[in-house]
XYZ file of C-alpha atoms in Angstrom:
431
model
C 11.436 4.827 8.616
C 14.269 4.229 11.166
C 17.216 1.870 9.328
C 17.769 -2.007 10.541
C 21.197 -2.922 10.466
C 21.678 -6.011 7.895
C 21.555 -8.197 9.967
C 22.441 -12.190 8.160
C 21.266 -15.778 9.286
C 23.091 -18.968 6.633
C 20.593 -21.925 6.625
C 21.568 -25.475 6.047
C 23.956 -27.918 5.444
C 27.086 -26.798 2.901
C 28.233 -22.960 1.781
C 28.251 -22.286 -0.907
C 28.796 -19.782 -4.049
C 25.683 -18.990 -5.802
C 26.117 -21.600 -7.756
C 23.880 -23.628 -10.501
C 21.514 -22.028 -13.271
C 17.725 -21.545 -13.569
C 17.078 -24.557 -15.546
C 19.807 -26.692 -13.821
C 18.156 -25.071 -9.835
C 14.530 -26.150 -11.346
C 15.678 -29.672 -12.463
C 17.084 -30.769 -8.644
C 13.788 -28.839 -6.571
C 11.235 -30.723 -8.755
C 13.129 -34.664 -9.236
C 15.223 -34.424 -5.925
C 15.235 -31.116 -3.455
C 18.117 -33.038 -0.990
C 19.824 -32.645 -4.482
C 19.569 -29.572 -4.883
C 22.965 -27.243 -4.202
C 23.898 -23.671 -4.180
C 22.516 -20.902 -1.871
C 19.412 -18.058 -1.720
C 19.970 -14.993 -0.682
C 17.103 -13.366 0.824
C 16.002 -9.576 1.411
C 12.848 -8.965 3.437
C 12.542 -5.805 5.123
C 12.763 -5.081 8.672
C 9.094 -5.334 9.927
C 8.931 -9.038 9.751
C 12.340 -8.951 11.786
C 10.309 -6.794 14.112
C 6.722 -8.187 14.144
C 6.258 -11.805 12.832
C 10.487 -13.213 13.158
C 7.983 -16.268 14.740
C 6.984 -16.867 10.775
C 10.394 -16.119 8.749
C 11.749 -18.980 11.312
C 9.661 -21.476 10.513
C 9.590 -21.242 6.781
C 13.606 -21.313 7.228
C 13.920 -24.502 8.646
C 10.949 -25.620 6.221
C 13.519 -25.020 3.413
C 15.890 -25.530 5.235
C 14.559 -29.613 5.593
C 13.361 -29.728 2.151
C 16.925 -28.603 0.638
C 19.624 -29.680 3.084
C 22.572 -28.923 1.477
C 21.026 -25.220 0.045
C 22.007 -21.972 1.869
C 19.581 -20.132 2.992
C 21.519 -16.402 3.307
C 18.471 -13.912 4.982
C 19.311 -9.800 5.092
C 16.849 -7.398 7.270
C 16.436 -3.857 4.784
C 14.949 -0.361 6.311
C 12.781 1.151 3.540
C 14.825 4.056 3.846
C 17.824 2.839 1.469
C 16.680 0.059 0.673
C 15.868 1.276 -2.680
C 19.430 2.918 -2.936
C 21.275 -0.650 -1.654
C 19.040 -3.433 -4.066
C 19.968 -0.054 -6.925
C 23.428 -0.461 -6.388
C 23.097 -4.308 -5.450
C 21.573 -4.770 -9.403
C 23.697 -2.419 -10.719
C 27.767 -5.090 -9.478
C 26.329 -7.852 -8.973
C 25.303 -8.797 -6.082
C 21.407 -8.865 -6.064
C 19.487 -10.748 -3.514
C 17.610 -13.337 -5.189
C 14.441 -12.863 -3.715
C 13.891 -9.532 -2.788
C 10.307 -7.477 -1.139
C 9.152 -4.791 -2.853
C 6.926 -1.788 -1.329
C 3.555 -2.688 -3.579
C 4.712 1.295 -5.017
C 8.553 0.391 -6.087
C 7.289 -2.997 -8.122
C 6.886 -1.789 -11.834
C 10.428 0.032 -11.582
C 12.874 -2.576 -11.596
C 9.800 -4.821 -14.197
C 10.230 -1.976 -16.614
C 13.988 -1.634 -15.932
C 14.373 -5.918 -16.654
C 15.509 -6.669 -12.732
C 12.961 -9.343 -12.075
C 12.073 -12.444 -13.372
C 8.251 -14.139 -13.443
C 6.796 -16.214 -12.065
C 4.564 -18.920 -12.901
C 0.734 -17.479 -11.369
C -0.577 -20.542 -11.227
C 2.281 -22.388 -8.724
C 1.470 -20.271 -5.490
C -1.149 -20.163 -3.721
C -4.386 -18.633 -3.212
C -3.739 -17.080 -6.475
C -7.483 -17.639 -8.228
C -8.720 -15.166 -4.560
C -5.141 -12.315 -4.588
C -6.838 -8.850 -3.496
C -7.054 -7.828 -6.600
C -5.844 -4.660 -6.883
C -2.198 -5.788 -4.901
C -1.790 -8.773 -7.633
C -2.305 -6.064 -10.004
C 0.811 -4.258 -9.204
C 3.362 -7.332 -9.778
C 1.768 -7.744 -13.126
C 3.329 -6.421 -16.597
C 1.614 -6.945 -19.931
C -0.111 -10.559 -18.382
C 2.924 -11.365 -17.083
C 3.359 -11.695 -13.324
C 6.441 -10.389 -12.276
C 6.081 -11.053 -8.420
C 3.893 -12.397 -5.744
C 1.655 -10.760 -3.004
C 3.007 -10.737 0.332
C 0.803 -8.784 2.504
C -2.056 -6.094 1.764
C -2.634 -2.286 3.959
C -5.177 -0.071 3.346
C -6.453 3.396 4.656
C -8.351 4.264 6.821
C -10.579 7.136 9.068
C -9.077 7.791 11.752
C -11.298 9.459 14.756
C -11.318 10.472 18.481
C -13.730 8.439 19.743
C -14.268 11.408 23.056
C -14.419 14.298 20.378
C -17.692 12.135 18.584
C -19.671 11.332 21.995
C -19.478 14.626 23.256
C -21.091 16.196 20.742
C -23.196 13.459 19.449
C -24.009 10.428 21.917
C -22.468 9.472 20.453
C -18.710 7.388 19.963
C -19.374 5.153 17.273
C -17.333 5.905 13.830
C -20.632 7.044 11.199
C -21.058 4.376 8.706
C -22.064 6.043 5.584
C -21.077 9.438 4.142
C -24.695 10.802 5.021
C -24.337 9.924 8.171
C -20.624 11.396 8.704
C -22.194 14.563 7.792
C -24.231 15.371 9.634
C -21.744 13.816 12.612
C -19.266 16.578 10.739
C -21.998 19.084 11.557
C -22.007 19.061 15.018
C -18.261 18.244 15.898
C -17.806 21.003 14.060
C -20.824 22.986 15.803
C -18.974 22.534 19.500
C -15.887 22.909 18.522
C -16.716 26.654 17.030
C -14.909 28.115 19.413
C -11.753 27.090 17.874
C -11.724 28.852 14.391
C -8.568 26.227 13.449
C -10.714 23.620 14.103
C -11.282 20.751 11.233
C -13.609 17.350 12.279
C -12.253 16.593 9.348
C -9.469 17.147 8.582
C -8.451 16.165 4.758
C -5.624 18.187 3.178
C -6.838 20.146 0.084
C -2.950 18.540 -2.172
C -3.554 14.405 -0.249
C -3.399 13.032 -3.961
C -4.535 9.633 -2.037
C -7.627 9.975 -1.242
C -8.588 13.031 -3.894
C -8.579 9.519 -5.880
C -10.113 7.562 -3.769
C -13.435 9.344 -4.266
C -12.471 9.008 -7.987
C -12.646 5.335 -7.608
C -15.936 5.383 -6.210
C -17.409 7.359 -9.119
C -16.079 4.527 -11.689
C -13.469 7.528 -12.583
C -9.595 6.585 -12.881
C -6.205 8.891 -13.032
C -5.740 6.937 -16.868
C -6.579 4.546 -18.865
C -4.999 1.222 -20.759
C -6.524 1.827 -25.028
C -6.020 -0.758 -27.593
C -3.632 0.778 -30.121
C -1.245 -0.052 -26.619
C -1.448 3.741 -24.942
C -2.333 5.231 -21.688
C -3.987 7.994 -21.507
C -5.394 10.680 -19.122
C -9.037 10.021 -18.167
C -8.812 12.591 -14.658
C -11.401 14.869 -17.348
C -14.020 11.816 -17.854
C -17.552 13.158 -16.069
C -16.880 10.201 -13.353
C -13.310 11.442 -12.627
C -14.846 14.323 -12.409
C -17.505 13.605 -10.155
C -14.937 12.283 -7.951
C -12.597 15.398 -7.468
C -15.788 17.839 -7.367
C -17.208 15.607 -4.359
C -13.751 15.671 -2.240
C -13.385 19.419 -2.401
C -16.574 20.320 -1.718
C -15.642 18.026 1.074
C -11.838 19.424 1.958
C -13.384 22.878 1.993
C -15.955 22.224 4.433
C -14.442 20.609 7.128
C -10.971 21.102 6.094
C -9.922 24.552 8.650
C -6.250 24.714 8.622
C -3.691 26.034 5.340
C -5.662 24.347 2.549
C -2.379 23.837 0.636
C -0.651 21.754 3.825
C -0.407 17.401 2.239
C -0.592 15.240 4.556
C 2.380 14.209 5.666
C 2.025 15.307 9.144
C -1.615 15.225 9.667
C -1.758 13.541 12.501
C -0.581 16.390 14.145
C -3.057 17.688 13.367
C -5.164 15.216 15.671
C -2.473 15.452 17.841
C -2.848 19.045 18.613
C -6.552 18.351 19.269
C -7.684 20.480 16.435
C -9.011 18.100 14.770
C -11.727 14.726 15.667
C -11.216 13.203 12.320
C -9.086 12.904 9.901
C -8.279 9.745 6.210
C -4.775 7.471 7.226
C -2.516 5.148 7.042
C -3.949 2.726 9.840
C -0.310 3.342 11.473
C -0.239 7.472 11.425
C -3.157 6.051 14.485
C 0.119 5.579 16.974
C 1.890 8.134 15.882
C -1.702 10.875 16.955
C -0.652 8.403 21.089
C 2.975 8.048 20.632
C 4.948 10.427 23.762
C 7.438 12.077 21.224
C 5.009 12.925 18.151
C 1.829 13.556 19.728
C -0.779 13.031 23.013
C -0.517 9.671 24.991
C -3.276 11.535 27.003
C -5.370 10.178 23.363
C -4.550 6.680 23.610
C -8.301 5.735 25.231
C -10.268 7.696 22.489
C -8.181 7.184 19.009
C -9.597 4.208 16.864
C -9.561 4.286 13.954
C -12.147 3.334 10.699
C -13.328 2.314 7.551
C -13.844 4.751 6.270
C -17.825 5.853 4.658
C -17.867 6.849 1.036
C -20.464 7.868 -1.768
C -23.470 5.614 -2.603
C -22.976 3.339 0.770
C -19.755 2.111 0.229
C -16.551 1.864 1.911
C -14.863 3.886 -0.162
C -11.798 2.300 -2.017
C -8.620 2.913 -0.399
C -5.240 2.440 -2.554
C -3.980 -0.170 -1.794
C -0.667 -0.620 0.316
C 1.613 -3.117 1.137
C 4.209 -5.123 -0.137
C 5.471 -8.584 -3.096
C 8.411 -10.684 -2.853
C 10.624 -11.374 -5.770
C 12.825 -13.281 -7.788
C 15.457 -11.053 -9.046
C 16.279 -11.794 -13.637
C 20.135 -12.690 -12.856
C 19.190 -15.155 -10.231
C 21.253 -18.486 -10.773
C 19.319 -19.678 -8.045
C 15.503 -19.068 -9.717
C 13.777 -22.170 -9.321
C 14.822 -22.265 -5.906
C 14.293 -18.776 -5.090
C 10.774 -19.492 -5.947
C 10.166 -21.583 -4.378
C 11.075 -20.114 -0.654
C 8.148 -16.667 -1.923
C 6.058 -19.611 -2.494
C 6.301 -21.252 1.224
C 6.854 -17.957 2.090
C 3.523 -16.795 0.699
C 1.456 -20.102 1.800
C -2.318 -20.286 2.789
C -0.464 -21.900 6.245
C 1.920 -18.132 6.089
C -0.870 -16.061 5.453
C -2.597 -17.769 8.209
C -0.266 -16.447 10.149
C -0.091 -13.225 9.096
C -3.775 -12.581 9.911
C -3.393 -13.942 13.357
C -1.685 -11.159 13.209
C -3.697 -9.172 12.417
C -1.595 -8.322 9.034
C -4.053 -7.615 6.061
C -3.719 -11.176 3.845
C -2.878 -11.214 -0.257
C -5.845 -13.376 -0.715
C -9.621 -12.760 0.470
C -10.034 -16.128 1.165
C -8.246 -15.094 4.494
C -9.202 -11.889 4.441
C -12.766 -11.194 5.155
C -13.167 -13.175 8.937
C -10.741 -10.212 8.991
C -13.493 -7.629 8.231
C -15.745 -8.667 11.890
C -12.273 -8.617 13.890
C -12.022 -5.312 15.784
C -8.465 -4.885 15.486
C -8.560 -5.309 11.959
C -12.343 -4.743 10.819
C -11.879 -1.273 9.542
C -8.849 -1.979 7.075
C -10.108 -5.208 5.579
C -13.311 -3.882 4.494
C -11.518 -1.577 2.796
C -9.484 -4.151 0.508
C -11.208 -4.907 -2.053
C -12.981 -2.498 -3.727
C -9.197 -0.573 -3.514
C -7.380 0.638 -7.123
C -3.522 1.841 -7.686
C -1.617 3.384 -9.590
C -1.523 3.227 -13.406
C 1.196 0.324 -13.302
C 2.738 2.240 -17.107
C 6.381 3.586 -18.120
C 6.101 6.705 -17.098
C 4.000 7.169 -13.936
C 6.950 7.570 -11.648
C 8.102 10.862 -13.847
C 3.988 11.628 -13.061
C 4.318 11.676 -9.310
C 7.136 13.715 -9.042
C 5.917 16.407 -11.287
C 3.613 16.464 -9.428
C 1.004 16.840 -11.583
C -2.002 15.658 -9.406
C -1.433 17.732 -6.281
C -0.757 20.277 -8.014
C -4.975 20.054 -9.978
C -5.909 20.382 -6.802
C -4.570 23.034 -5.287
C -4.871 24.852 -8.301
C -9.101 23.634 -8.178
C -8.882 25.245 -4.297
C -7.373 28.199 -5.745
C -10.400 28.845 -7.904
C -9.594 27.041 -11.159
C -12.895 24.658 -12.440
C -12.657 21.047 -11.356
C -13.101 20.682 -15.958
C -10.690 23.094 -16.908
C -7.934 21.963 -14.282
C -8.562 17.816 -15.041
C -8.272 18.376 -18.993
C -4.113 20.345 -18.096
C -3.534 17.431 -15.923
C -4.536 15.055 -18.405
C -2.611 16.470 -21.326
C 0.173 16.470 -18.797
C -0.337 13.537 -18.046
C -0.450 12.022 -21.550
C 2.978 14.334 -22.152
C 4.706 11.682 -19.682
C 2.995 8.367 -18.424
C 3.862 6.433 -21.450
C 7.593 7.332 -21.633
C 9.848 4.690 -19.889
C 13.025 6.852 -17.321
């Protein structure tokens, strides 16, 4: 995302430094909110500034009414440099009291001691939080952040291409039906040897692990002795890997070694009828600069069907809100998060077609055309192992390298065993 400038907004009647301890904040906040003093600094990503500024303003107004002598400072951040800014702020003692984290970022800050634990049962809908999203905030039986909103991968397809080849512009509901449709689309476009009826990149490990999850497998599991072990060579995991590889080999007519980073280009350039990606990638297909605007009416999204007649489990995307561990206003910060993730606030997001953090408010979106594709993929979503060394596993590209090796001819069994061995060397080591 493009970097956004920081906008500061002060809310409250008294401007103070971040004075007071977390314990005094807690006492003041619980016994007499109007007596609480100090300040709370919040870092939100600029998605909120662009898409739901009215929600931000309403929560800030409510906070100011409850704590009239507390100053609230809001700074919007861009994804491109947020982590760099946050790391620097944590190092020099200027970290915000509340920070929004992408759910792939949470474990880094939990393990570094940068976040303060919070009490799950004090937040609305905590008993129906989307499990995979809540898991990204949970470590060693403690909650370190609060789910904010969810994201999911979906099927993105050219409905005109399906209409021309199959007589039906709708995306198939089951994988058996999908394969039949993809075969017809491929036959219709056989004159173009680079045309993929389903563009599924070979090293696309997020997609591959969705199939692993569909069969009940996992990248790694935590044992009773307190260690993580790679489990890609387990039979169920191998089933999922094999399923993914078979789809890639049959339907991807491009370079199988190319990753998914710019997969939308295959459709934008007329060389693909469907691909599996984040919902926002559909906009890239039809954008004036990156894609082909003439496809605007044809490009649609749908739930990706998986094995066994169920939707393909998606990697859970989204964000969480955390209170930093050295915040002198921890109780006040947690209360702002409580307001910002309340049932009322989550409904404001749902009304804007943003997936809320809980199943209760998510369920109505499963039947709404604009949100059905993503909402139906979320309940069985999966996430990467919440392990100290997972960052190193990703950095070493163990999963994409495994998939590339299989596509080059190595057996699934051998490649998976080698990946497990490499994972075992890294996954339990922090840093």
